[in-house]
Amino acid sequence: EYPFRITRTAGKPNNAVGFLPVYRDVRVHGTKRTTLIRSVQGDIPAFLSELRAVLNLSTGKKGILTSASTGKHGGGEAGRGVNAQNPIRIRTGGAIEVNGDRAKEIKKWLAGLGF
């Protein structure tokens, strides 16, 4: 039993198991690739700690960015997105954003945990 939970997508026919809510996101004319993880519930810091260990990511210069993080100009630091120095952020809706296209690794890890 883990302190966090991932809810699979619902609404599949014939009571089929849904998909893991891990998505690729491409922005900035195809040059910025990130991975989004949605529907994470429970102990988010524990999930982020495990995620960093599995993907071998650093904590980041500014830690985990959230929309509530404030910069010296008053705006949220998370609005600037993820990059090599700050590879993980929690977006406003609760989705977790990881720098790079890591969807395959994350799905394999989550499936291995039994989600």
PDB file of C-alpha atoms in Angstrom:
ATOM      1  CA  GLU A   1       0.000   0.000   0.000  1.00  0.00           C
ATOM      2  CA  TYR A   2       1.353   3.395  -1.025  1.00  0.00           C
ATOM      3  CA  PRO A   3       0.547   6.794   0.542  1.00  0.00           C
ATOM      4  CA  PHE A   4      -0.571   8.059  -2.874  1.00  0.00           C
ATOM      5  CA  ARG A   5      -3.038   6.829  -5.463  1.00  0.00           C
ATOM      6  CA  ILE A   6      -3.421   7.221  -9.227  1.00  0.00           C
ATOM      7  CA  THR A   7      -6.962   6.955 -10.599  1.00  0.00           C
ATOM      8  CA  ARG A   8      -7.188   5.490 -14.093  1.00  0.00           C
ATOM      9  CA  THR A   9      -9.471   7.039 -16.678  1.00  0.00           C
ATOM     10  CA  ALA A  10     -13.101   5.903 -16.589  1.00  0.00           C
ATOM     11  CA  GLY A  11     -15.901   5.359 -19.060  1.00  0.00           C
ATOM     12  CA  LYS A  12     -14.507   2.410 -20.987  1.00  0.00           C
ATOM     13  CA  PRO A  13     -16.990  -0.060 -22.531  1.00  0.00           C
ATOM     14  CA  ASN A  14     -17.502  -3.565 -21.114  1.00  0.00           C
ATOM     15  CA  ASN A  15     -16.025  -2.602 -17.721  1.00  0.00           C
ATOM     16  CA  ALA A  16     -12.546  -2.455 -19.259  1.00  0.00           C
ATOM     17  CA  VAL A  17      -9.703  -1.061 -17.181  1.00  0.00           C
ATOM     18  CA  GLY A  18      -8.995   2.562 -18.022  1.00  0.00           C
ATOM     19  CA  PHE A  19      -5.712   4.117 -19.035  1.00  0.00           C
ATOM     20  CA  LEU A  20      -3.114   5.654 -16.755  1.00  0.00           C
ATOM     21  CA  PRO A  21      -3.525   9.464 -16.777  1.00  0.00           C
ATOM     22  CA  VAL A  22      -0.019  10.183 -18.129  1.00  0.00           C
ATOM     23  CA  TYR A  23       0.161  12.452 -21.166  1.00  0.00           C
ATOM     24  CA  ARG A  24       2.782  13.952 -23.452  1.00  0.00           C
ATOM     25  CA  ASP A  25       2.619  17.698 -24.025  1.00  0.00           C
ATOM     26  CA  VAL A  26       4.393  19.527 -26.850  1.00  0.00           C
ATOM     27  CA  ARG A  27       4.556  23.325 -26.824  1.00  0.00           C
ATOM     28  CA  VAL A  28       6.603  26.230 -28.158  1.00  0.00           C
ATOM     29  CA  HIS A  29       6.404  25.140 -31.813  1.00  0.00           C
ATOM     30  CA  GLY A  30       7.424  21.576 -30.975  1.00  0.00           C
ATOM     31  CA  THR A  31      10.616  22.448 -29.118  1.00  0.00           C
ATOM     32  CA  LYS A  32       9.318  22.077 -25.539  1.00  0.00           C
ATOM     33  CA  ARG A  33       8.324  18.536 -24.527  1.00  0.00           C
ATOM     34  CA  THR A  34       6.893  17.755 -21.117  1.00  0.00           C
ATOM     35  CA  THR A  35       4.975  14.929 -19.472  1.00  0.00           C
ATOM     36  CA  LEU A  36       1.776  15.520 -17.469  1.00  0.00           C
ATOM     37  CA  ILE A  37       0.534  13.214 -14.712  1.00  0.00           C
ATOM     38  CA  ARG A  38      -3.057  13.776 -13.623  1.00  0.00           C
ATOM     39  CA  SER A  39      -5.348  12.256 -10.980  1.00  0.00           C
ATOM     40  CA  VAL A  40      -2.713  11.881  -8.253  1.00  0.00           C
ATOM     41  CA  GLN A  41      -4.338  11.717  -4.827  1.00  0.00           C
ATOM     42  CA  GLY A  42      -3.016  11.315  -1.320  1.00  0.00           C
ATOM     43  CA  ASP A  43       0.515  12.174  -0.207  1.00  0.00           C
ATOM     44  CA  ILE A  44       1.796  14.279  -3.140  1.00  0.00           C
ATOM     45  CA  PRO A  45       5.259  14.946  -1.616  1.00  0.00           C
ATOM     46  CA  ALA A  46       5.783  11.184  -1.237  1.00  0.00           C
ATOM     47  CA  PHE A  47       4.743  10.672  -4.864  1.00  0.00           C
ATOM     48  CA  LEU A  48       7.133  13.383  -6.046  1.00  0.00           C
ATOM     49  CA  SER A  49       9.962  11.902  -4.019  1.00  0.00           C
ATOM     50  CA  GLU A  50       9.409   8.463  -5.562  1.00  0.00           C
ATOM     51  CA  LEU A  51       9.047   9.993  -9.033  1.00  0.00           C
ATOM     52  CA  ARG A  52      12.339  11.864  -8.684  1.00  0.00           C
ATOM     53  CA  ALA A  53      14.091   8.679  -7.571  1.00  0.00           C
ATOM     54  CA  VAL A  54      12.678   6.586 -10.432  1.00  0.00           C
ATOM     55  CA  LEU A  55      13.468   9.159 -13.120  1.00  0.00           C
ATOM     56  CA  ASN A  56      16.784  10.176 -11.513  1.00  0.00           C
ATOM     57  CA  LEU A  57      15.773  13.858 -11.380  1.00  0.00           C
ATOM     58  CA  SER A  58      17.302  16.541  -9.198  1.00  0.00           C
ATOM     59  CA  THR A  59      15.255  18.428  -6.631  1.00  0.00           C
ATOM     60  CA  GLY A  60      15.835  21.586  -8.617  1.00  0.00           C
ATOM     61  CA  LYS A  61      17.357  24.923  -7.753  1.00  0.00           C
ATOM     62  CA  LYS A  62      14.024  26.162  -6.416  1.00  0.00           C
ATOM     63  CA  GLY A  63      12.579  22.847  -5.201  1.00  0.00           C
ATOM     64  CA  ILE A  64       9.192  21.715  -6.461  1.00  0.00           C
ATOM     65  CA  LEU A  65       7.512  24.628  -8.193  1.00  0.00           C
ATOM     66  CA  THR A  66       3.840  25.313  -7.592  1.00  0.00           C
ATOM     67  CA  SER A  67       1.540  28.043  -8.807  1.00  0.00           C
ATOM     68  CA  ALA A  68       1.725  29.491  -5.294  1.00  0.00           C
ATOM     69  CA  SER A  69       5.516  29.898  -5.512  1.00  0.00           C
ATOM     70  CA  THR A  70       6.257  33.569  -5.765  1.00  0.00           C
ATOM     71  CA  GLY A  71       9.211  35.159  -7.448  1.00  0.00           C
ATOM     72  CA  LYS A  72      10.802  38.490  -6.660  1.00  0.00           C
ATOM     73  CA  HIS A  73       8.410  40.149  -9.110  1.00  0.00           C
ATOM     74  CA  GLY A  74       5.309  38.725  -7.432  1.00  0.00           C
ATOM     75  CA  GLY A  75       4.375  36.244 -10.169  1.00  0.00           C
ATOM     76  CA  GLY A  76       4.320  32.493  -9.666  1.00  0.00           C
ATOM     77  CA  GLU A  77       7.640  30.842 -10.514  1.00  0.00           C
ATOM     78  CA  ALA A  78       5.754  27.811 -11.823  1.00  0.00           C
ATOM     79  CA  GLY A  79       4.364  29.925 -14.619  1.00  0.00           C
ATOM     80  CA  ARG A  80       7.772  29.815 -16.223  1.00  0.00           C
ATOM     81  CA  GLY A  81       7.501  26.059 -16.747  1.00  0.00           C
ATOM     82  CA  VAL A  82       9.890  23.210 -16.150  1.00  0.00           C
ATOM     83  CA  ASN A  83      13.443  23.020 -17.402  1.00  0.00           C
ATOM     84  CA  ALA A  84      16.689  21.190 -16.647  1.00  0.00           C
ATOM     85  CA  GLN A  85      17.267  23.206 -13.449  1.00  0.00           C
ATOM     86  CA  ASN A  86      13.680  22.758 -12.183  1.00  0.00           C
ATOM     87  CA  PRO A  87      12.431  19.459 -13.674  1.00  0.00           C
ATOM     88  CA  ILE A  88       9.119  19.100 -11.778  1.00  0.00           C
ATOM     89  CA  ARG A  89       6.241  21.457 -11.051  1.00  0.00           C
ATOM     90  CA  ILE A  90       2.680  21.153  -9.789  1.00  0.00           C
ATOM     91  CA  ARG A  91       0.311  22.964 -12.117  1.00  0.00           C
ATOM     92  CA  THR A  92      -2.719  24.916 -10.931  1.00  0.00           C
ATOM     93  CA  GLY A  93      -5.227  22.110 -11.558  1.00  0.00           C
ATOM     94  CA  GLY A  94      -3.126  19.636  -9.583  1.00  0.00           C
ATOM     95  CA  ALA A  95      -1.439  18.020 -12.581  1.00  0.00           C
ATOM     96  CA  ILE A  96       2.244  17.244 -12.152  1.00  0.00           C
ATOM     97  CA  GLU A  97       4.500  18.345 -14.992  1.00  0.00           C
ATOM     98  CA  VAL A  98       7.878  16.701 -15.650  1.00  0.00           C
ATOM     99  CA  ASN A  99      10.510  18.076 -18.000  1.00  0.00           C
ATOM    100  CA  GLY A 100      11.009  15.956 -21.129  1.00  0.00           C
ATOM    101  CA  ASP A 101       9.063  13.144 -22.769  1.00  0.00           C
ATOM    102  CA  ARG A 102       9.097  10.606 -19.917  1.00  0.00           C
ATOM    103  CA  ALA A 103       5.585   9.157 -20.413  1.00  0.00           C
ATOM    104  CA  LYS A 104       6.729   5.628 -21.257  1.00  0.00           C
ATOM    105  CA  GLU A 105       8.993   5.409 -18.184  1.00  0.00           C
ATOM    106  CA  ILE A 106       6.323   6.818 -15.862  1.00  0.00           C
ATOM    107  CA  LYS A 107       3.588   4.495 -17.185  1.00  0.00           C
ATOM    108  CA  LYS A 108       5.865   1.466 -16.786  1.00  0.00           C
ATOM    109  CA  TRP A 109       6.702   2.503 -13.208  1.00  0.00           C
ATOM    110  CA  LEU A 110       3.047   3.133 -12.248  1.00  0.00           C
ATOM    111  CA  ALA A 111       1.907  -0.161 -13.819  1.00  0.00           C
ATOM    112  CA  GLY A 112       4.663  -1.940 -11.890  1.00  0.00           C
ATOM    113  CA  LEU A 113       3.284  -0.452  -8.658  1.00  0.00           C
ATOM    114  CA  GLY A 114      -0.132  -1.909  -9.448  1.00  0.00           C
ATOM    115  CA  PHE A 115      -2.026   1.209 -10.504  1.00  0.00           C
TER     116      PHE A 115
END
